[in-house]
Amino acid sequence: MEANETAGRFVRGKISEIVKDPEVAALLSPVTVVGCKRLCVDSGYYETFNLPNVSLVDLGASPVSEFFEGGLRAGGVEYLVDAVVFATGFDAMTGALGKIDIRGRGELALRDKWAAGPRAYLGLATAGFPNLFMITGPGSPSVLSNMLPSIEQHVDWIADCIGYLQDRQVHRIEPSVEAENAWVDHVNAVASATLMHGCNSWYLGANVPGKPRVFMPYIGFPEYVAKCGEVVAGGYEGFVLAT
């Protein structure tokens, strides 16, 4: 934590060097563990707040109270604008699947299985839901990787798996509970060795009221791809195949 506090002071110092208004610089400076949330690293991002037509409003201290024709009101101040872009967050990694009425064995709903937090094997499948494949699901690198290669890797893996099943006239595949539990434990162990648990973030589902606080993505794309390859080499180790 001492190293992280040093990093935090370094980041805050650099922002204060770039942003001319000290109050604005303070608002832009991180107050959480550095690295537990995505950092703003775009070129010219902080310089933007030196422009005369740019205002920074701390919505935590001055929330939006009203929208009206031509603008909005926050903290008792009216702001006239041409457009409003809403960035309200999202239900990452599980939200889209939870909105679909996916039913597994015994008519168990996926949202009910995941009520205490998502459980999946490799982020590709979940026990009790035969022949259900997920793309960049919980327990895969997903949002902590370049999403396009991650999606491509998953699609290729699933396509190869379906081909393997068809060649052997296997009609059902799903992960075993033991393999799923072991993978969930591994995902949590890897995350616990990082700073990712140091603050509330959407990686943990903290932006969704009532959502269980569970770290969802897997940290490490090369290691993950290697594991997927090992599973295939072992005849889809960890999966239960049935004709």
C-alpha atoms as one frame of an Amber mdcrd trajectory, in Angstrom:
protein
   0.000   0.000   0.000   2.947   2.346   0.598   3.970   1.976  -3.037   0.405
   2.708  -4.103   0.250   5.840  -1.932   3.467   7.020  -3.590   1.913   6.356
  -6.989  -1.189   8.289  -5.944   0.874  11.294  -4.896   2.765  11.115  -8.187
  -0.467  11.105 -10.215  -1.956  13.967  -8.207   1.270  15.938  -8.587   1.317
  15.487 -12.341  -2.319  16.558 -12.688  -1.662  19.713 -10.658   1.211  20.528
 -13.019  -1.069  20.313 -16.065  -4.375  21.743 -14.806  -4.000  25.424 -13.949
  -6.942  25.764 -11.534  -5.934  24.002  -8.272  -9.560  23.275  -7.331 -10.202
  21.621 -10.686  -6.933  19.691 -10.407  -7.988  18.432  -6.981 -11.342  17.228
  -8.334  -9.579  15.377 -11.157  -7.090  13.704  -8.833  -7.762  10.111  -7.762
  -8.924   9.508  -4.201  -9.084   5.717  -4.533  -6.361   3.115  -4.904  -4.504
   3.899  -8.120  -5.065   1.061 -10.565  -8.340  -0.268  -9.172 -10.215   1.748
 -11.774  -9.316   2.665 -15.325  -7.049   5.688 -15.583  -7.674   8.567 -17.976
  -4.681   8.346 -20.315  -5.960   9.982 -23.500  -3.649  12.588 -25.014  -4.768
  16.089 -24.036  -7.446  14.894 -21.598  -6.330  16.991 -18.635  -5.395  19.956
 -20.835  -9.064  20.112 -21.873  -9.973  21.459 -18.428  -7.839  24.562 -19.020
 -10.113  25.682 -21.870 -12.339  28.688 -21.082 -15.475  26.927 -22.372 -15.022
  23.812 -20.219 -16.416  23.505 -16.698 -15.974  20.566 -14.324 -18.871  19.827
 -11.995 -18.520  17.333  -9.149 -21.853  15.514  -9.357 -21.111  13.790  -6.085
 -21.288  17.164  -4.331 -23.654  18.899  -6.774 -25.962  16.321  -8.376 -28.145
  17.128 -11.365 -31.501  18.244 -10.016 -33.335  19.203 -13.184 -33.249  19.147
 -16.971 -34.980  21.949 -18.790 -35.234  23.137 -22.368 -31.769  24.334 -23.298
 -29.805  22.883 -20.407 -29.688  21.414 -16.943 -29.351  22.480 -13.338 -26.789
  21.056 -10.891 -25.968  22.362  -7.435 -28.314  25.306  -7.973 -26.416  26.439
 -11.092 -27.916  26.424 -14.584 -25.781  25.163 -17.461 -26.899  25.950 -21.011
 -25.911  23.211 -23.453 -26.553  22.102 -27.011 -26.527  18.391 -26.201 -26.377
  16.070 -23.200 -24.475  12.783 -23.394 -25.574  10.340 -20.699 -22.850   8.104
 -19.284 -24.783   6.299 -16.573 -22.779   3.082 -16.382 -23.832  -0.444 -17.249
 -24.382  -3.894 -15.809 -21.076  -5.341 -16.985 -20.507  -8.963 -17.976 -23.758
 -10.370 -16.545 -26.433  -7.778 -17.278 -27.233  -8.784 -20.847 -27.405 -12.486
 -19.998 -29.537 -11.767 -16.941 -32.103  -9.967 -19.067 -32.629 -13.104 -21.158
 -34.750 -15.846 -19.618 -32.075 -18.517 -19.988 -33.143 -21.773 -18.339 -30.935
 -24.728 -17.504 -31.522 -28.142 -16.033 -34.629 -28.290 -13.862 -35.806 -24.983
 -15.352 -33.241 -23.115 -13.222 -32.896 -19.541 -14.475 -29.354 -18.337 -15.084
 -30.085 -15.109 -13.201 -31.096 -17.216 -10.187 -27.953 -19.333 -10.323 -25.929
 -16.120 -10.406 -27.939 -14.360  -7.694 -24.941 -14.435  -5.326 -22.455 -13.708
  -8.106 -21.634 -15.241 -11.499 -20.058 -18.688 -11.665 -18.647 -20.024 -14.903
 -15.864 -22.195 -16.260 -13.394 -20.171 -18.340 -16.143 -17.619 -18.862 -17.333
 -19.894 -21.656 -19.938 -22.099 -19.978 -21.655 -22.694 -16.655 -22.579 -25.921
 -14.881 -26.211 -26.975 -15.138 -26.712 -25.251 -18.497 -25.789 -27.806 -21.171
 -24.839 -26.561 -24.639 -24.825 -22.939 -23.487 -21.733 -21.055 -24.640 -20.935
 -17.498 -23.593 -18.753 -14.929 -25.364 -16.362 -13.101 -22.989 -18.429 -14.142
 -20.003 -17.504 -13.735 -16.318 -14.259 -15.491 -15.532 -12.649 -14.615 -18.857
 -10.300 -11.663 -19.590 -13.126  -9.825 -21.348 -13.062  -6.148 -20.351  -9.489
  -6.377 -19.021  -8.202  -7.237 -22.481  -8.540  -5.959 -26.011 -12.123  -7.044
 -26.560 -11.910  -7.824 -30.292  -9.122 -10.433 -29.979 -10.863 -11.824 -26.874
 -14.134 -12.213 -28.759 -12.315 -13.785 -31.705 -10.522 -16.235 -29.410 -13.809
 -17.268 -27.821 -15.627 -17.655 -31.133 -12.787 -19.779 -32.531 -12.715 -21.940
 -29.375 -16.468 -22.489 -29.444 -16.495 -23.266 -33.183 -13.698 -25.812 -32.735
 -15.552 -27.325 -29.770 -18.772 -27.742 -31.748 -16.789 -29.378 -34.559 -15.186
 -31.750 -32.053 -18.608 -32.702 -30.679 -20.123 -33.228 -34.108 -17.252 -35.445
 -35.252 -17.794 -37.671 -32.212 -21.595 -37.484 -32.258 -21.630 -35.909 -28.811
 -24.885 -34.055 -28.211 -24.358 -32.424 -24.827 -21.529 -30.582 -23.122 -21.337
 -28.631 -19.893 -18.670 -27.945 -17.265 -18.544 -30.028 -14.112 -19.320 -28.291
 -10.838 -15.824 -29.165  -9.607 -14.111 -27.575 -12.601 -16.319 -24.500 -12.326
 -15.593 -24.082  -8.625 -11.858 -24.492  -9.172 -11.854 -21.874 -11.922 -13.872
 -19.370  -9.875 -11.415 -19.839  -6.993  -8.492 -19.295  -9.365 -10.013 -16.108
 -10.811 -10.495 -14.723  -7.307  -6.987 -15.722  -6.226  -5.420 -13.927  -9.184
  -7.505 -10.792  -8.568  -6.668 -10.809  -4.845  -2.983 -10.421  -5.695  -3.696
  -7.093  -7.453  -5.074  -3.663  -6.535  -8.376  -4.366  -8.279 -10.196  -4.928
  -4.975  -9.051  -1.564  -3.646 -12.202   0.368  -4.517 -15.754   0.014  -5.767
 -15.786  -0.340  -9.534 -17.944  -1.854 -12.237 -15.440  -4.740 -12.384 -17.038
  -5.676  -9.043 -20.563  -4.683 -10.050 -20.483  -1.766  -7.601 -22.252   0.555
 -10.043 -25.439  -1.550  -9.947 -27.514  -1.255  -6.739 -28.021  -4.646  -5.139
 -25.577  -6.493  -7.389 -23.236  -8.824  -5.459 -19.688  -7.473  -5.137 -17.749
 -10.116  -7.057 -14.681  -9.494  -9.194 -15.803 -10.772 -12.587 -13.038 -10.634
 -15.243  -9.917 -12.799 -15.331  -6.585 -10.991 -15.217  -4.152 -12.292 -17.820
  -4.923 -12.911 -21.483  -1.878 -15.047 -22.492  -2.312 -17.259 -19.422  -6.005
 -17.599 -20.167  -5.442 -18.602 -23.807  -2.883 -21.170 -22.657  -5.414 -22.624
 -20.195  -8.059 -22.873 -22.922  -5.538 -24.752 -25.055  -4.747 -27.135 -22.205
  -8.446 -27.868 -21.738  -8.784 -28.804 -25.408  -5.586 -30.886 -25.379  -6.995
 -32.810 -22.423 -10.113 -33.810 -24.377 -12.079 -30.816 -23.040 -10.913 -31.365
 -19.498 -13.363 -30.061 -16.927 -16.340 -30.576 -19.233 -18.853 -33.409 -19.089
 -19.629 -34.787 -22.544 -22.622 -37.011 -23.197 -24.154 -38.628 -26.238
